[in-house]
Amino acid sequence: MEINVNKKNYTVDVDPDMPLLWVLRDILNLTGTKYGCGIGVCKSCTVLIEGVPEQSCIVPVSYAEGKSITTIEGISENGDHPLQKAWIELSVSQCGYCQPGQIVRAYYLLSKNPKPTVEDINKEMSEHICRCGTYDKIRKAILLASKE
Amino acid sequence: MENNTSQSRRRFIFGTALTLGGIVSGFAFSNKALAELIVFKDEKKILGFAPSVWVEITKDNFVVVTVARSEIGQGIKTTFAMIVAEELDADWSKVIAVNSQGDPKYGDQSTGGSTSVRMFWTNLRQAGAQARQMMINAAAQIWGISPDDCYTENSYVYERNGTRKLAYGELIETAMNLPVPPLNSVKLKSSSEFKILGKSQKNLEEPNYVTGKTIYSFDFRYPGMKYAVLLRCPYIGGSVKSFDATDALKQNGVIGVYQIEEGIAVVADNSWAALKGREALKVQWNEGPNANLNTEQIYETFRSLIVNTGQLPSKTVKEIDVRFEVPFLAHSTMEPMCAFANFKDGKCEIFAGTQNPQYAREDVARALKISKDNVTVNVLNSGGGFGRRLNSDYITIAAKISKASGLPILFFYTKADDIKFDYYRPASVHAIKAGIDSNGKPTGMIHIIASQGGVWPVDPPYNVGGYNYELKSSAFGIREGAWRSVENTQNIFAIESAIDELAYLAGKDPFEFRLEITTDQKLKNVLSKVAQNANWGSSLPSGWGRGIAAFVGYGAYITHVVEVYVSNEGFLNVKKIYAVVDPGFPINPENIRNQIQGAAIDALSTALYAEITIEGGQVQQSGFHNYRWLRMDEIPEFDIEILRTSDNPSGMGEVGFPSVTPALCNAIFNATGIRIRKLPISRTPLTSVEKQLTKDNYFEVNAFPNPFESSVKIEITPRSVLNKKLDVEIYDYLGKKVIEPKFKYDSAKYFADVNFEILPPSVYYVVVSFGAERFSFPIMKVK
Ligand code: FES
Ligand code: FES
């Protein structure tokens, strides 16, 4: 099976039912995408498929076949995307575990709405759980990044 | 604690300095893949110099701080690095923090009780100052001048009366041939000289977090590594009777199935195959002694242990005698428990996020029956801790599976495993009897705590006219453990709620009352400041309420004012939280702000929703869908003030939790007149609508059964002919619409069967709109 992750093609020989999450993490060794719950609730496994956020823990790899996938590693490897810079500037993270998923969704939000309001941000980002409670900082960081 | 100052303490680092067997984090090396980060010494070049186990200076002028407490989201790596860098006069942009291994040479490594900063503050400062002194001594020797004629700044030594300067990295080879000054002989800065400490510094880990490069346990990789999950008996205290692994072994990618003491392990090529293999296992359980156990039975027992609350002094003119109940809580960290273990040739190497690598080392040694000298525990960053990782169950399980299979193993709990096999925050029932005299002054407080035995009493932060406590216990075999702020979670909820009740009993303002009953100036100060920030005493619109509470602990003081609005329908809206924290000395104010906010959201989430329940001997919760957490659109606004009142820092990871819950409940009382004495709050309706309905007399609303489990029948019977359209919607506790049921009309009644299967237990409100009128009828989902 051929999948395209962060603009690179990979051939993977796996069970077509295997959730994309495990293909990314265990087969391709792209461990930035996190396992939080495995049932589509916490959103820490969020990736973009054809530019749209999906829960990689419940999407079978066969669904992603031939489509373009973007993971946290594809946002910017050295952390210089405006969102990542805003996260660094404001020290958003506590444990950091939910943040790759949060950033991937924030990236999607800005791609369709470059100047979101607080309400827009709340609406989009309330999909995600941050057990450490960094929501206020995430909101501020998205606003900061949207000014760039 | 590392205090040894002998010559032998010096470590000369050959090859690369970053050989701590640990994982490098920070800016400079953040681009390296894990494989490159576990670097081995090449015995040729001197690249770094470490005057103590805490700090190394590298040839390329980086400062590497070894952090012997675990990063679980509290920012300890940045905090410890700041302390060392300050005294070393290091260039903060070239400071790196690495995780240590579990080793007694680092002193006590248990990341619990918010002790890290208080225990390591002086020692780390001395380590930084000692390294700095050695840099000065080396430069002085090279230049042939007195050390007194040198000064340091940004990782350079400068000549005081000249133009010469040398980078620390250029001095290491000279420094390592010089005597190491004893730690207690070096001069520490006065706080007025601080350049790094006391100012907000960015989190050193952030660049790795935001690029997905941080290596958590789940992300650890090792050549030949396999993945494992465990099927455990769901009955508390039960065990495996028999099992059949035939189908599991047929699954693609499954390598082996092994029975260990804790259950049946499935080892596979990848996580998915391991999970599929586990699903295919056929097992019979011994249900054990608790097969009929349920949580209500546990509470009933706790309640029955409290028979007599005793007598208050005779000057008491009014008293309260109330019960508070708090549930079991799971930690529910974002990253479920996970550990890597490689047992080979009688030795075991561990990589894991843990809050206690030293205990983990001993536990693994015990489990594998080998000496602890043959166990290495390497600490990884944790995706949340909150006390969960003080237990090393998941680490010893990984080690046992590695031993059984002969393979390097990454073992993980699924989210459901993680919640079902946690060490829970203990449930307890609290009886508080307290009184006031004719002047409204407290005459005494009697506090009886009934629990499984794991809840210790906490003193009230006020003068309550004498405090007596009594402990009662009955054990049910439910595993318990430390949970962010530990016994303060239950005690402060009960005590600060009771203090509020006393204030009302005395006819006094709850803030003024608290000021009156303490002589502690620091407490008075944070109380007054938070009242001022919250504009305490100013009038609020109808439906709004304010509550206040304080907590003193971990060397710090904190007060919270919570503002709520409760709508006519009963929807609770937590509007704003004011906090004033007195940490003594605030090392990194921005990090404190994060902790105070995080702890408050932790407290709100648990106070509103969280409860672990047991039915038929099994834990009922399995994930964030039935063990809820607040989301971005549900959090209040924050106003946090951080004071600086001394030169001594305190613990900031837990202090922000305890007073939020009572301040919230006190605010709800202020808004509605309803006292919340049982957590979670969402089990108590905040409106009594029967009253509205009889008043208006349009129709009657009934729900069967109520309380209900997975579905409920709602019936609306008009009392007369309705001439307006009837709209019915169901809202959750915070006023989010969750269901729009379809009603049928028959025999002069509207009725609907409403399925609540996917919704968590809570009070919900059936809101009936009838023209311009709106009525709310609370229903209760249990389980
Ligand atoms: S891991 Fe995919 S939603 Fe939680
Ligand atoms: S930062 Fe820890 S879960 Fe979000």
Short mmCIF file of C-alpha atoms in Angstrom, two decimals, chain B residues 233-239 241 285-295 297-298 476-478 614-620:
data_model
loop_
_atom_site.label_atom_id
_atom_site.label_comp_id
_atom_site.label_asym_id
_atom_site.label_seq_id
_atom_site.Cartn_x
_atom_site.Cartn_y
_atom_site.Cartn_z
CA CYS B 233 -8.76 -9.51 35.26
CA PRO B 234 -11.43 -6.77 35.32
CA TYR B 235 -12.64 -7.87 38.77
CA ILE B 236 -10.87 -6.07 41.59
CA GLY B 237 -8.96 -8.79 43.40
CA GLY B 238 -9.81 -11.43 40.77
CA SER B 239 -7.42 -13.53 38.69
CA LYS B 241 -8.71 -19.07 35.86
CA TRP B 285 -11.76 -15.34 35.27
CA ASN B 286 -11.80 -16.15 38.94
CA GLU B 287 -13.99 -13.28 40.00
CA GLY B 288 -12.49 -13.21 43.46
CA PRO B 289 -14.00 -11.90 46.68
CA ASN B 290 -15.32 -8.57 45.30
CA ALA B 291 -17.60 -9.74 42.50
CA ASN B 292 -20.58 -8.04 44.12
CA LEU B 293 -18.84 -4.90 45.27
CA ASN B 294 -20.20 -1.52 44.26
CA THR B 295 -19.34 2.04 45.16
CA GLN B 297 -21.88 -0.05 49.30
CA ILE B 298 -18.48 1.49 50.02
CA PHE B 476 -12.29 -2.91 50.26
CA GLY B 477 -9.13 -3.73 48.37
CA ILE B 478 -9.39 -0.78 45.99
CA ILE B 614 -17.45 0.26 40.80
CA GLU B 615 -20.26 -2.10 39.85
CA GLY B 616 -20.11 -5.84 40.23
CA GLY B 617 -16.51 -5.60 41.35
CA GLN B 618 -15.41 -3.76 38.19
CA VAL B 619 -14.39 -0.17 37.56
CA GLN B 620 -16.98 1.34 35.22
#
